[in-house]
PDB file of C-alpha atoms in Angstrom:
ATOM      1  CA  UNK B   1     -41.617  71.114 143.602  1.00  0.00           C
ATOM      2  CA  UNK B   2     -42.034  67.411 144.045  1.00  0.00           C
ATOM      3  CA  UNK B   3     -45.804  67.337 144.451  1.00  0.00           C
ATOM      4  CA  UNK B   4     -46.189  66.729 140.734  1.00  0.00           C
ATOM      5  CA  UNK B   5     -42.739  65.383 139.827  1.00  0.00           C
ATOM      6  CA  UNK B   6     -40.497  62.780 141.359  1.00  0.00           C
ATOM      7  CA  UNK B   7     -37.379  64.055 143.141  1.00  0.00           C
ATOM      8  CA  UNK B   8     -35.451  61.690 140.901  1.00  0.00           C
ATOM      9  CA  UNK B   9     -36.172  63.899 137.878  1.00  0.00           C
ATOM     10  CA  UNK B  10     -34.709  67.061 139.395  1.00  0.00           C
ATOM     11  CA  UNK B  11     -31.987  68.422 137.081  1.00  0.00           C
ATOM     12  CA  UNK B  12     -28.407  68.208 138.313  1.00  0.00           C
ATOM     13  CA  UNK B  13     -26.528  70.162 135.672  1.00  0.00           C
ATOM     14  CA  UNK B  14     -27.320  68.664 132.270  1.00  0.00           C
ATOM     15  CA  UNK B  15     -28.461  65.354 133.796  1.00  0.00           C
ATOM     16  CA  UNK B  16     -30.941  64.297 136.481  1.00  0.00           C
ATOM     17  CA  UNK B  17     -30.531  62.589 139.836  1.00  0.00           C
ATOM     18  CA  UNK B  18     -31.670  59.175 138.621  1.00  0.00           C
ATOM     19  CA  UNK B  19     -29.963  59.329 135.229  1.00  0.00           C
ATOM     20  CA  UNK B  20     -26.605  59.484 137.000  1.00  0.00           C
ATOM     21  CA  UNK B  21     -27.484  56.123 138.591  1.00  0.00           C
ATOM     22  CA  UNK B  22     -28.815  54.670 135.335  1.00  0.00           C
ATOM     23  CA  UNK B  23     -25.587  55.553 133.511  1.00  0.00           C
ATOM     24  CA  UNK B  24     -23.449  53.591 135.958  1.00  0.00           C
ATOM     25  CA  UNK B  25     -25.769  50.576 136.079  1.00  0.00           C
ATOM     26  CA  UNK B  26     -25.936  50.553 132.284  1.00  0.00           C
ATOM     27  CA  UNK B  27     -22.146  50.474 132.046  1.00  0.00           C
ATOM     28  CA  UNK B  28     -21.551  47.651 134.556  1.00  0.00           C
ATOM     29  CA  UNK B  29     -21.858  44.272 132.813  1.00  0.00           C
ATOM     30  CA  UNK B  30     -22.437  42.526 136.145  1.00  0.00           C
ATOM     31  CA  UNK B  31     -25.816  44.246 136.429  1.00  0.00           C
ATOM     32  CA  UNK B  32     -28.314  42.169 134.454  1.00  0.00           C
ATOM     33  CA  UNK B  33     -31.589  43.967 135.065  1.00  0.00           C
ATOM     34  CA  UNK B  34     -32.614  47.336 136.495  1.00  0.00           C
ATOM     35  CA  UNK B  35     -36.066  47.784 138.012  1.00  0.00           C
ATOM     36  CA  UNK B  36     -37.475  51.220 138.740  1.00  0.00           C
ATOM     37  CA  UNK B  37     -39.797  50.511 141.643  1.00  0.00           C
ATOM     38  CA  UNK B  38     -42.495  53.193 141.850  1.00  0.00           C
ATOM     39  CA  UNK B  39     -46.137  53.577 142.715  1.00  0.00           C
ATOM     40  CA  UNK B  40     -48.830  54.197 140.127  1.00  0.00           C
ATOM     41  CA  UNK B  41     -48.738  57.956 140.580  1.00  0.00           C
ATOM     42  CA  UNK B  42     -45.362  58.453 138.905  1.00  0.00           C
ATOM     43  CA  UNK B  43     -45.270  55.286 136.787  1.00  0.00           C
ATOM     44  CA  UNK B  44     -46.198  57.011 133.523  1.00  0.00           C
ATOM     45  CA  UNK B  45     -43.566  59.700 134.151  1.00  0.00           C
ATOM     46  CA  UNK B  46     -40.858  57.055 134.508  1.00  0.00           C
ATOM     47  CA  UNK B  47     -42.091  55.167 131.461  1.00  0.00           C
ATOM     48  CA  UNK B  48     -42.026  58.341 129.350  1.00  0.00           C
ATOM     49  CA  UNK B  49     -38.608  59.255 130.696  1.00  0.00           C
ATOM     50  CA  UNK B  50     -37.157  55.872 129.798  1.00  0.00           C
ATOM     51  CA  UNK B  51     -38.783  55.871 126.353  1.00  0.00           C
ATOM     52  CA  UNK B  52     -36.916  59.095 125.595  1.00  0.00           C
ATOM     53  CA  UNK B  53     -33.608  57.866 127.043  1.00  0.00           C
ATOM     54  CA  UNK B  54     -30.955  55.629 125.535  1.00  0.00           C
ATOM     55  CA  UNK B  55     -30.775  53.194 128.457  1.00  0.00           C
ATOM     56  CA  UNK B  56     -31.523  49.548 127.695  1.00  0.00           C
ATOM     57  CA  UNK B  57     -31.593  47.948 131.155  1.00  0.00           C
ATOM     58  CA  UNK B  58     -34.105  49.962 133.217  1.00  0.00           C
ATOM     59  CA  UNK B  59     -37.771  49.124 133.186  1.00  0.00           C
ATOM     60  CA  UNK B  60     -40.613  50.255 135.404  1.00  0.00           C
ATOM     61  CA  UNK B  61     -42.094  47.934 138.015  1.00  0.00           C
ATOM     62  CA  UNK B  62     -45.280  49.375 139.476  1.00  0.00           C
ATOM     63  CA  UNK B  63     -46.632  49.026 143.002  1.00  0.00           C
ATOM     64  CA  UNK B  64     -50.393  48.932 143.286  1.00  0.00           C
ATOM     65  CA  UNK B  65     -50.511  52.177 145.265  1.00  0.00           C
ATOM     66  CA  UNK B  66     -50.846  55.866 144.447  1.00  0.00           C
ATOM     67  CA  UNK B  67     -50.593  57.862 147.688  1.00  0.00           C
ATOM     68  CA  UNK B  68     -47.536  57.905 149.939  1.00  0.00           C
ATOM     69  CA  UNK B  69     -49.566  56.727 152.951  1.00  0.00           C
ATOM     70  CA  UNK B  70     -50.586  53.620 150.992  1.00  0.00           C
ATOM     71  CA  UNK B  71     -47.007  52.541 150.324  1.00  0.00           C
ATOM     72  CA  UNK B  72     -45.673  49.341 151.809  1.00  0.00           C
ATOM     73  CA  UNK B  73     -42.573  50.950 153.288  1.00  0.00           C
ATOM     74  CA  UNK B  74     -39.173  50.466 151.680  1.00  0.00           C
ATOM     75  CA  UNK B  75     -38.567  46.936 152.934  1.00  0.00           C
ATOM     76  CA  UNK B  76     -42.151  45.964 152.154  1.00  0.00           C
ATOM     77  CA  UNK B  77     -41.808  47.438 148.668  1.00  0.00           C
ATOM     78  CA  UNK B  78     -38.551  45.548 148.074  1.00  0.00           C
ATOM     79  CA  UNK B  79     -40.164  42.303 149.207  1.00  0.00           C
ATOM     80  CA  UNK B  80     -43.075  42.920 146.838  1.00  0.00           C
ATOM     81  CA  UNK B  81     -40.686  43.773 143.997  1.00  0.00           C
ATOM     82  CA  UNK B  82     -38.761  40.525 144.523  1.00  0.00           C
ATOM     83  CA  UNK B  83     -42.011  38.551 144.509  1.00  0.00           C
ATOM     84  CA  UNK B  84     -43.583  40.473 141.615  1.00  0.00           C
ATOM     85  CA  UNK B  85     -40.545  40.195 139.338  1.00  0.00           C
ATOM     86  CA  UNK B  86     -39.492  36.717 140.436  1.00  0.00           C
ATOM     87  CA  UNK B  87     -36.019  37.890 141.476  1.00  0.00           C
ATOM     88  CA  UNK B  88     -33.812  35.015 142.613  1.00  0.00           C
ATOM     89  CA  UNK B  89     -30.403  36.650 142.463  1.00  0.00           C
ATOM     90  CA  UNK B  90     -28.196  39.135 144.289  1.00  0.00           C
ATOM     91  CA  UNK B  91     -29.839  42.534 144.658  1.00  0.00           C
ATOM     92  CA  UNK B  92     -28.411  46.051 144.519  1.00  0.00           C
ATOM     93  CA  UNK B  93     -30.904  48.539 145.983  1.00  0.00           C
ATOM     94  CA  UNK B  94     -30.366  52.284 145.570  1.00  0.00           C
ATOM     95  CA  UNK B  95     -32.664  55.157 146.498  1.00  0.00           C
ATOM     96  CA  UNK B  96     -33.207  57.114 143.318  1.00  0.00           C
ATOM     97  CA  UNK B  97     -33.222  60.488 145.084  1.00  0.00           C
ATOM     98  CA  UNK B  98     -29.663  60.078 146.397  1.00  0.00           C
ATOM     99  CA  UNK B  99     -26.776  61.673 144.542  1.00  0.00           C
ATOM    100  CA  UNK B 100     -23.720  59.516 145.103  1.00  0.00           C
ATOM    101  CA  UNK B 101     -20.330  60.500 143.755  1.00  0.00           C
ATOM    102  CA  UNK B 102     -18.455  57.221 144.203  1.00  0.00           C
ATOM    103  CA  UNK B 103     -18.325  54.699 141.359  1.00  0.00           C
ATOM    104  CA  UNK B 104     -20.992  52.047 141.746  1.00  0.00           C
ATOM    105  CA  UNK B 105     -18.602  49.594 140.096  1.00  0.00           C
ATOM    106  CA  UNK B 106     -16.252  50.050 143.079  1.00  0.00           C
ATOM    107  CA  UNK B 107     -19.126  49.358 145.440  1.00  0.00           C
ATOM    108  CA  UNK B 108     -20.015  46.181 143.561  1.00  0.00           C
ATOM    109  CA  UNK B 109     -16.326  45.173 143.680  1.00  0.00           C
ATOM    110  CA  UNK B 110     -16.440  45.468 147.480  1.00  0.00           C
ATOM    111  CA  UNK B 111     -19.642  43.415 147.632  1.00  0.00           C
ATOM    112  CA  UNK B 112     -18.091  40.652 145.543  1.00  0.00           C
ATOM    113  CA  UNK B 113     -15.001  40.653 147.746  1.00  0.00           C
ATOM    114  CA  UNK B 114     -17.073  40.484 150.943  1.00  0.00           C
ATOM    115  CA  UNK B 115     -19.453  37.818 149.599  1.00  0.00           C
ATOM    116  CA  UNK B 116     -21.923  39.174 152.159  1.00  0.00           C
ATOM    117  CA  UNK B 117     -24.428  42.011 152.663  1.00  0.00           C
ATOM    118  CA  UNK B 118     -22.678  45.319 152.032  1.00  0.00           C
ATOM    119  CA  UNK B 119     -23.870  48.862 152.629  1.00  0.00           C
ATOM    120  CA  UNK B 120     -22.422  52.233 151.654  1.00  0.00           C
ATOM    121  CA  UNK B 121     -21.429  54.440 154.598  1.00  0.00           C
ATOM    122  CA  UNK B 122     -20.550  58.121 154.792  1.00  0.00           C
ATOM    123  CA  UNK B 123     -19.355  60.373 157.622  1.00  0.00           C
ATOM    124  CA  UNK B 124     -21.786  63.302 157.786  1.00  0.00           C
ATOM    125  CA  UNK B 125     -19.581  65.018 160.397  1.00  0.00           C
ATOM    126  CA  UNK B 126     -22.525  66.105 162.557  1.00  0.00           C
ATOM    127  CA  UNK B 127     -24.150  64.231 165.446  1.00  0.00           C
ATOM    128  CA  UNK B 128     -27.349  66.244 164.983  1.00  0.00           C
ATOM    129  CA  UNK B 129     -27.550  65.329 161.307  1.00  0.00           C
ATOM    130  CA  UNK B 130     -26.666  61.711 162.104  1.00  0.00           C
ATOM    131  CA  UNK B 131     -29.896  61.281 164.100  1.00  0.00           C
ATOM    132  CA  UNK B 132     -31.779  61.190 160.787  1.00  0.00           C
ATOM    133  CA  UNK B 133     -29.946  58.116 159.507  1.00  0.00           C
ATOM    134  CA  UNK B 134     -28.795  54.636 160.423  1.00  0.00           C
ATOM    135  CA  UNK B 135     -25.565  54.759 162.447  1.00  0.00           C
ATOM    136  CA  UNK B 136     -22.839  52.280 161.566  1.00  0.00           C
ATOM    137  CA  UNK B 137     -20.163  51.020 163.977  1.00  0.00           C
ATOM    138  CA  UNK B 138     -17.297  49.128 162.358  1.00  0.00           C
ATOM    139  CA  UNK B 139     -14.384  46.865 163.155  1.00  0.00           C
ATOM    140  CA  UNK B 140     -12.272  47.180 160.031  1.00  0.00           C
ATOM    141  CA  UNK B 141     -14.999  46.951 157.356  1.00  0.00           C
ATOM    142  CA  UNK B 142     -17.360  44.694 159.255  1.00  0.00           C
ATOM    143  CA  UNK B 143     -20.514  46.139 160.792  1.00  0.00           C
ATOM    144  CA  UNK B 144     -20.548  45.280 164.504  1.00  0.00           C
ATOM    145  CA  UNK B 145     -23.441  47.555 165.462  1.00  0.00           C
ATOM    146  CA  UNK B 146     -26.181  49.346 163.554  1.00  0.00           C
ATOM    147  CA  UNK B 147     -28.700  51.789 165.047  1.00  0.00           C
ATOM    148  CA  UNK B 148     -31.536  53.202 162.974  1.00  0.00           C
ATOM    149  CA  UNK B 149     -32.108  56.917 163.711  1.00  0.00           C
ATOM    150  CA  UNK B 150     -30.931  56.917 167.351  1.00  0.00           C
ATOM    151  CA  UNK B 151     -31.570  59.970 169.562  1.00  0.00           C
ATOM    152  CA  UNK B 152     -27.946  59.861 170.739  1.00  0.00           C
ATOM    153  CA  UNK B 153     -25.785  58.473 167.923  1.00  0.00           C
ATOM    154  CA  UNK B 154     -22.476  56.878 168.837  1.00  0.00           C
ATOM    155  CA  UNK B 155     -20.780  58.236 165.738  1.00  0.00           C
ATOM    156  CA  UNK B 156     -21.382  60.336 162.622  1.00  0.00           C
ATOM    157  CA  UNK B 157     -20.808  57.444 160.194  1.00  0.00           C
ATOM    158  CA  UNK B 158     -24.177  56.801 158.573  1.00  0.00           C
ATOM    159  CA  UNK B 159     -25.595  54.254 156.183  1.00  0.00           C
ATOM    160  CA  UNK B 160     -26.857  55.783 152.957  1.00  0.00           C
ATOM    161  CA  UNK B 161     -29.577  54.203 150.841  1.00  0.00           C
ATOM    162  CA  UNK B 162     -27.290  51.945 148.813  1.00  0.00           C
ATOM    163  CA  UNK B 163     -27.249  48.244 149.658  1.00  0.00           C
ATOM    164  CA  UNK B 164     -25.943  45.099 148.000  1.00  0.00           C
ATOM    165  CA  UNK B 165     -27.522  41.883 149.220  1.00  0.00           C
ATOM    166  CA  UNK B 166     -26.679  38.291 148.277  1.00  0.00           C
ATOM    167  CA  UNK B 167     -29.530  36.081 147.157  1.00  0.00           C
ATOM    168  CA  UNK B 168     -29.755  34.336 150.531  1.00  0.00           C
ATOM    169  CA  UNK B 169     -30.290  37.679 152.300  1.00  0.00           C
ATOM    170  CA  UNK B 170     -32.889  38.770 149.742  1.00  0.00           C
ATOM    171  CA  UNK B 171     -34.822  35.600 150.490  1.00  0.00           C
ATOM    172  CA  UNK B 172     -35.136  36.719 154.145  1.00  0.00           C
ATOM    173  CA  UNK B 173     -37.456  39.659 153.374  1.00  0.00           C
ATOM    174  CA  UNK B 174     -40.633  37.569 154.019  1.00  0.00           C
ATOM    175  CA  UNK B 175     -39.232  36.199 157.312  1.00  0.00           C
ATOM    176  CA  UNK B 176     -38.329  39.702 158.464  1.00  0.00           C
ATOM    177  CA  UNK B 177     -41.788  41.070 157.663  1.00  0.00           C
ATOM    178  CA  UNK B 178     -43.723  38.072 158.978  1.00  0.00           C
ATOM    179  CA  UNK B 179     -41.978  38.514 162.347  1.00  0.00           C
ATOM    180  CA  UNK B 180     -43.596  41.965 162.618  1.00  0.00           C
ATOM    181  CA  UNK B 181     -40.459  44.019 162.045  1.00  0.00           C
ATOM    182  CA  UNK B 182     -40.512  47.603 160.774  1.00  0.00           C
ATOM    183  CA  UNK B 183     -41.398  47.517 157.049  1.00  0.00           C
ATOM    184  CA  UNK B 184     -40.417  51.106 156.330  1.00  0.00           C
ATOM    185  CA  UNK B 185     -36.786  52.188 156.672  1.00  0.00           C
ATOM    186  CA  UNK B 186     -34.307  49.684 155.180  1.00  0.00           C
ATOM    187  CA  UNK B 187     -31.956  50.391 158.080  1.00  0.00           C
ATOM    188  CA  UNK B 188     -34.187  48.353 160.356  1.00  0.00           C
ATOM    189  CA  UNK B 189     -33.692  45.367 158.057  1.00  0.00           C
ATOM    190  CA  UNK B 190     -29.910  45.911 158.074  1.00  0.00           C
ATOM    191  CA  UNK B 191     -29.950  46.135 161.875  1.00  0.00           C
ATOM    192  CA  UNK B 192     -31.863  42.841 162.001  1.00  0.00           C
ATOM    193  CA  UNK B 193     -29.651  41.246 159.352  1.00  0.00           C
ATOM    194  CA  UNK B 194     -26.262  42.134 160.847  1.00  0.00           C
ATOM    195  CA  UNK B 195     -27.193  40.248 164.018  1.00  0.00           C
ATOM    196  CA  UNK B 196     -27.670  37.117 161.906  1.00  0.00           C
ATOM    197  CA  UNK B 197     -24.988  37.221 159.243  1.00  0.00           C
ATOM    198  CA  UNK B 198     -21.679  39.050 158.699  1.00  0.00           C
ATOM    199  CA  UNK B 199     -22.418  42.456 157.170  1.00  0.00           C
ATOM    200  CA  UNK B 200     -19.898  44.908 155.767  1.00  0.00           C
ATOM    201  CA  UNK B 201     -19.619  48.600 154.935  1.00  0.00           C
ATOM    202  CA  UNK B 202     -18.086  50.339 151.951  1.00  0.00           C
ATOM    203  CA  UNK B 203     -16.993  53.724 153.291  1.00  0.00           C
ATOM    204  CA  UNK B 204     -16.339  56.585 150.915  1.00  0.00           C
ATOM    205  CA  UNK B 205     -14.986  60.117 151.197  1.00  0.00           C
ATOM    206  CA  UNK B 206     -16.564  61.589 148.083  1.00  0.00           C
ATOM    207  CA  UNK B 207     -19.659  63.745 148.382  1.00  0.00           C
ATOM    208  CA  UNK B 208     -23.184  62.482 148.970  1.00  0.00           C
ATOM    209  CA  UNK B 209     -26.457  64.375 148.854  1.00  0.00           C
ATOM    210  CA  UNK B 210     -29.809  63.203 150.131  1.00  0.00           C
ATOM    211  CA  UNK B 211     -32.086  65.234 147.852  1.00  0.00           C
ATOM    212  CA  UNK B 212     -34.812  65.837 150.410  1.00  0.00           C
ATOM    213  CA  UNK B 213     -34.803  69.612 150.869  1.00  0.00           C
ATOM    214  CA  UNK B 214     -34.305  72.650 148.623  1.00  0.00           C
ATOM    215  CA  UNK B 215     -31.037  73.295 150.444  1.00  0.00           C
ATOM    216  CA  UNK B 216     -29.626  69.832 149.723  1.00  0.00           C
ATOM    217  CA  UNK B 217     -30.793  70.119 146.110  1.00  0.00           C
ATOM    218  CA  UNK B 218     -28.975  73.447 145.655  1.00  0.00           C
ATOM    219  CA  UNK B 219     -25.878  71.979 147.330  1.00  0.00           C
ATOM    220  CA  UNK B 220     -25.933  69.100 144.836  1.00  0.00           C
ATOM    221  CA  UNK B 221     -26.315  71.485 141.901  1.00  0.00           C
ATOM    222  CA  UNK B 222     -23.439  73.630 143.190  1.00  0.00           C
ATOM    223  CA  UNK B 223     -21.243  70.536 143.527  1.00  0.00           C
ATOM    224  CA  UNK B 224     -21.996  69.530 139.957  1.00  0.00           C
ATOM    225  CA  UNK B 225     -21.535  73.005 138.461  1.00  0.00           C
ATOM    226  CA  UNK B 226     -18.401  73.656 140.547  1.00  0.00           C
ATOM    227  CA  UNK B 227     -18.625  77.435 140.238  1.00  0.00           C
ATOM    228  CA  UNK B 228     -19.762  77.453 136.613  1.00  0.00           C
ATOM    229  CA  UNK B 229     -23.258  78.279 135.402  1.00  0.00           C
ATOM    230  CA  UNK B 230     -25.566  76.885 132.712  1.00  0.00           C
ATOM    231  CA  UNK B 231     -27.858  79.123 130.691  1.00  0.00           C
ATOM    232  CA  UNK B 232     -30.035  77.460 128.044  1.00  0.00           C
ATOM    233  CA  UNK B 233     -29.433  78.636 124.487  1.00  0.00           C
ATOM    234  CA  UNK B 234     -33.035  79.728 124.036  1.00  0.00           C
ATOM    235  CA  UNK B 235     -33.292  81.571 127.362  1.00  0.00           C
ATOM    236  CA  UNK B 236     -33.660  85.333 126.969  1.00  0.00           C
ATOM    237  CA  UNK B 237     -31.167  87.170 129.186  1.00  0.00           C
ATOM    238  CA  UNK B 238     -30.949  90.966 129.101  1.00  0.00           C
ATOM    239  CA  UNK B 239     -29.068  93.300 131.459  1.00  0.00           C
ATOM    240  CA  UNK B 240     -28.781  90.426 133.933  1.00  0.00           C
ATOM    241  CA  UNK B 241     -25.875  89.284 136.111  1.00  0.00           C
ATOM    242  CA  UNK B 242     -25.361  85.512 136.290  1.00  0.00           C
ATOM    243  CA  UNK B 243     -23.137  84.506 139.228  1.00  0.00           C
ATOM    244  CA  UNK B 244     -21.730  81.112 140.235  1.00  0.00           C
ATOM    245  CA  UNK B 245     -23.684  77.845 140.339  1.00  0.00           C
ATOM    246  CA  UNK B 246     -26.738  79.089 138.464  1.00  0.00           C
ATOM    247  CA  UNK B 247     -28.836  76.923 136.153  1.00  0.00           C
ATOM    248  CA  UNK B 248     -31.260  78.700 133.832  1.00  0.00           C
ATOM    249  CA  UNK B 249     -33.389  76.284 131.813  1.00  0.00           C
ATOM    250  CA  UNK B 250     -34.996  76.612 128.358  1.00  0.00           C
ATOM    251  CA  UNK B 251     -37.593  79.278 127.680  1.00  0.00           C
ATOM    252  CA  UNK B 252     -36.751  81.401 130.714  1.00  0.00           C
ATOM    253  CA  UNK B 253     -36.773  85.198 130.406  1.00  0.00           C
ATOM    254  CA  UNK B 254     -34.461  87.256 132.627  1.00  0.00           C
ATOM    255  CA  UNK B 255     -34.522  91.047 132.509  1.00  0.00           C
ATOM    256  CA  UNK B 256     -32.503  93.403 134.722  1.00  0.00           C
ATOM    257  CA  UNK B 257     -31.981  90.703 137.340  1.00  0.00           C
ATOM    258  CA  UNK B 258     -29.189  89.187 139.449  1.00  0.00           C
ATOM    259  CA  UNK B 259     -28.756  85.483 140.172  1.00  0.00           C
ATOM    260  CA  UNK B 260     -26.422  83.591 142.524  1.00  0.00           C
ATOM    261  CA  UNK B 261     -26.524  79.851 143.349  1.00  0.00           C
ATOM    262  CA  UNK B 262     -30.069  79.404 142.066  1.00  0.00           C
ATOM    263  CA  UNK B 263     -32.044  77.145 139.734  1.00  0.00           C
ATOM    264  CA  UNK B 264     -34.563  78.620 137.304  1.00  0.00           C
ATOM    265  CA  UNK B 265     -36.870  76.098 135.621  1.00  0.00           C
ATOM    266  CA  UNK B 266     -38.275  76.317 132.075  1.00  0.00           C
ATOM    267  CA  UNK B 267     -40.579  79.184 131.168  1.00  0.00           C
ATOM    268  CA  UNK B 268     -39.801  81.320 134.226  1.00  0.00           C
ATOM    269  CA  UNK B 269     -39.898  85.111 133.873  1.00  0.00           C
ATOM    270  CA  UNK B 270     -37.759  87.293 136.148  1.00  0.00           C
ATOM    271  CA  UNK B 271     -37.850  91.083 135.919  1.00  0.00           C
ATOM    272  CA  UNK B 272     -35.800  93.391 138.146  1.00  0.00           C
ATOM    273  CA  UNK B 273     -35.362  90.521 140.596  1.00  0.00           C
ATOM    274  CA  UNK B 274     -32.444  89.235 142.661  1.00  0.00           C
ATOM    275  CA  UNK B 275     -32.174  85.541 143.574  1.00  0.00           C
ATOM    276  CA  UNK B 276     -29.709  83.979 146.009  1.00  0.00           C
ATOM    277  CA  UNK B 277     -30.005  80.308 147.041  1.00  0.00           C
ATOM    278  CA  UNK B 278     -33.416  80.086 145.347  1.00  0.00           C
ATOM    279  CA  UNK B 279     -35.327  77.575 143.249  1.00  0.00           C
ATOM    280  CA  UNK B 280     -38.027  78.900 140.925  1.00  0.00           C
ATOM    281  CA  UNK B 281     -40.238  76.228 139.390  1.00  0.00           C
ATOM    282  CA  UNK B 282     -41.537  76.239 135.823  1.00  0.00           C
ATOM    283  CA  UNK B 283     -43.615  79.084 134.350  1.00  0.00           C
ATOM    284  CA  UNK B 284     -43.462  81.244 137.484  1.00  0.00           C
ATOM    285  CA  UNK B 285     -43.196  85.011 137.084  1.00  0.00           C
ATOM    286  CA  UNK B 286     -41.421  87.269 139.588  1.00  0.00           C
ATOM    287  CA  UNK B 287     -41.021  91.015 139.361  1.00  0.00           C
ATOM    288  CA  UNK B 288     -39.174  93.569 141.517  1.00  0.00           C
ATOM    289  CA  UNK B 289     -38.256  91.277 144.393  1.00  0.00           C
ATOM    290  CA  UNK B 290     -35.047  90.514 146.308  1.00  0.00           C
ATOM    291  CA  UNK B 291     -35.173  86.879 147.438  1.00  0.00           C
ATOM    292  CA  UNK B 292     -32.799  84.712 149.463  1.00  0.00           C
ATOM    293  CA  UNK B 293     -33.453  81.039 150.220  1.00  0.00           C
ATOM    294  CA  UNK B 294     -36.854  81.089 148.548  1.00  0.00           C
ATOM    295  CA  UNK B 295     -38.692  78.213 146.913  1.00  0.00           C
ATOM    296  CA  UNK B 296     -41.206  79.449 144.345  1.00  0.00           C
ATOM    297  CA  UNK B 297     -43.751  76.975 143.039  1.00  0.00           C
ATOM    298  CA  UNK B 298     -44.773  76.433 139.420  1.00  0.00           C
ATOM    299  CA  UNK B 299     -47.122  78.903 137.680  1.00  0.00           C
ATOM    300  CA  UNK B 300     -46.963  81.374 140.574  1.00  0.00           C
ATOM    301  CA  UNK B 301     -46.892  85.112 139.857  1.00  0.00           C
ATOM    302  CA  UNK B 302     -45.430  87.496 142.421  1.00  0.00           C
TER     303      UNK B 302
END
């Protein structure tokens, strides 16, 4: 699904993952500029997306890479962005494939109160799941220990990819990288930073989805739809049962089928087919199948 499209463009109800972020940044007057940092491969997609949107702040800033294995790593990319755009101000960095349900304005409020590096933290409730993230240990709101992807996490409170950094911390990117530190995961920079300057966490209880798997994507869609379903006006639906948390996009044709908790992209044709927890990408055609937990690629006929 994301071989030829950025995860940030995946539909979440009537919006997309990244548009939810853009809307909040657009509304907050404290945010002066918004840079969409991407490599050359998806740059034109972002530029087209923004040309067709009503946002005024975002603009594309392009890395000189195309393949994932050529990327600088997240910290390296941030350092290059700061240098490329001449940023000499506080920096709010958000991963565009994260669906966050808290108000970014509240997060910025916390950052301004702390007057120090601030990260967003969420309790995933699972030690196994926590091994995939940076683990945060707090005293009140201050970070007293940070472990990036430990094998045996001390807690289930994790740092999500949302960071606010004062200008003086942003200026430390070159020092961090020149010392040979890990340029990839931003958690390594936070771990390095919190040993040098007071660092704080903004904890939240609302939902958070890391859109990295079909399962997490469907969970995010279900959260947004909240039991309802969306069927595009020009979709053709005949003798078909539409259950909860289903999104059927424009141009789809559904005949004698049953859908539950699934996403059907534009131009898909389903005939005598049942889908549960499935994602069917654009212009695929499926006939006489009963599928659960399937991911069907674009233009595939089964």
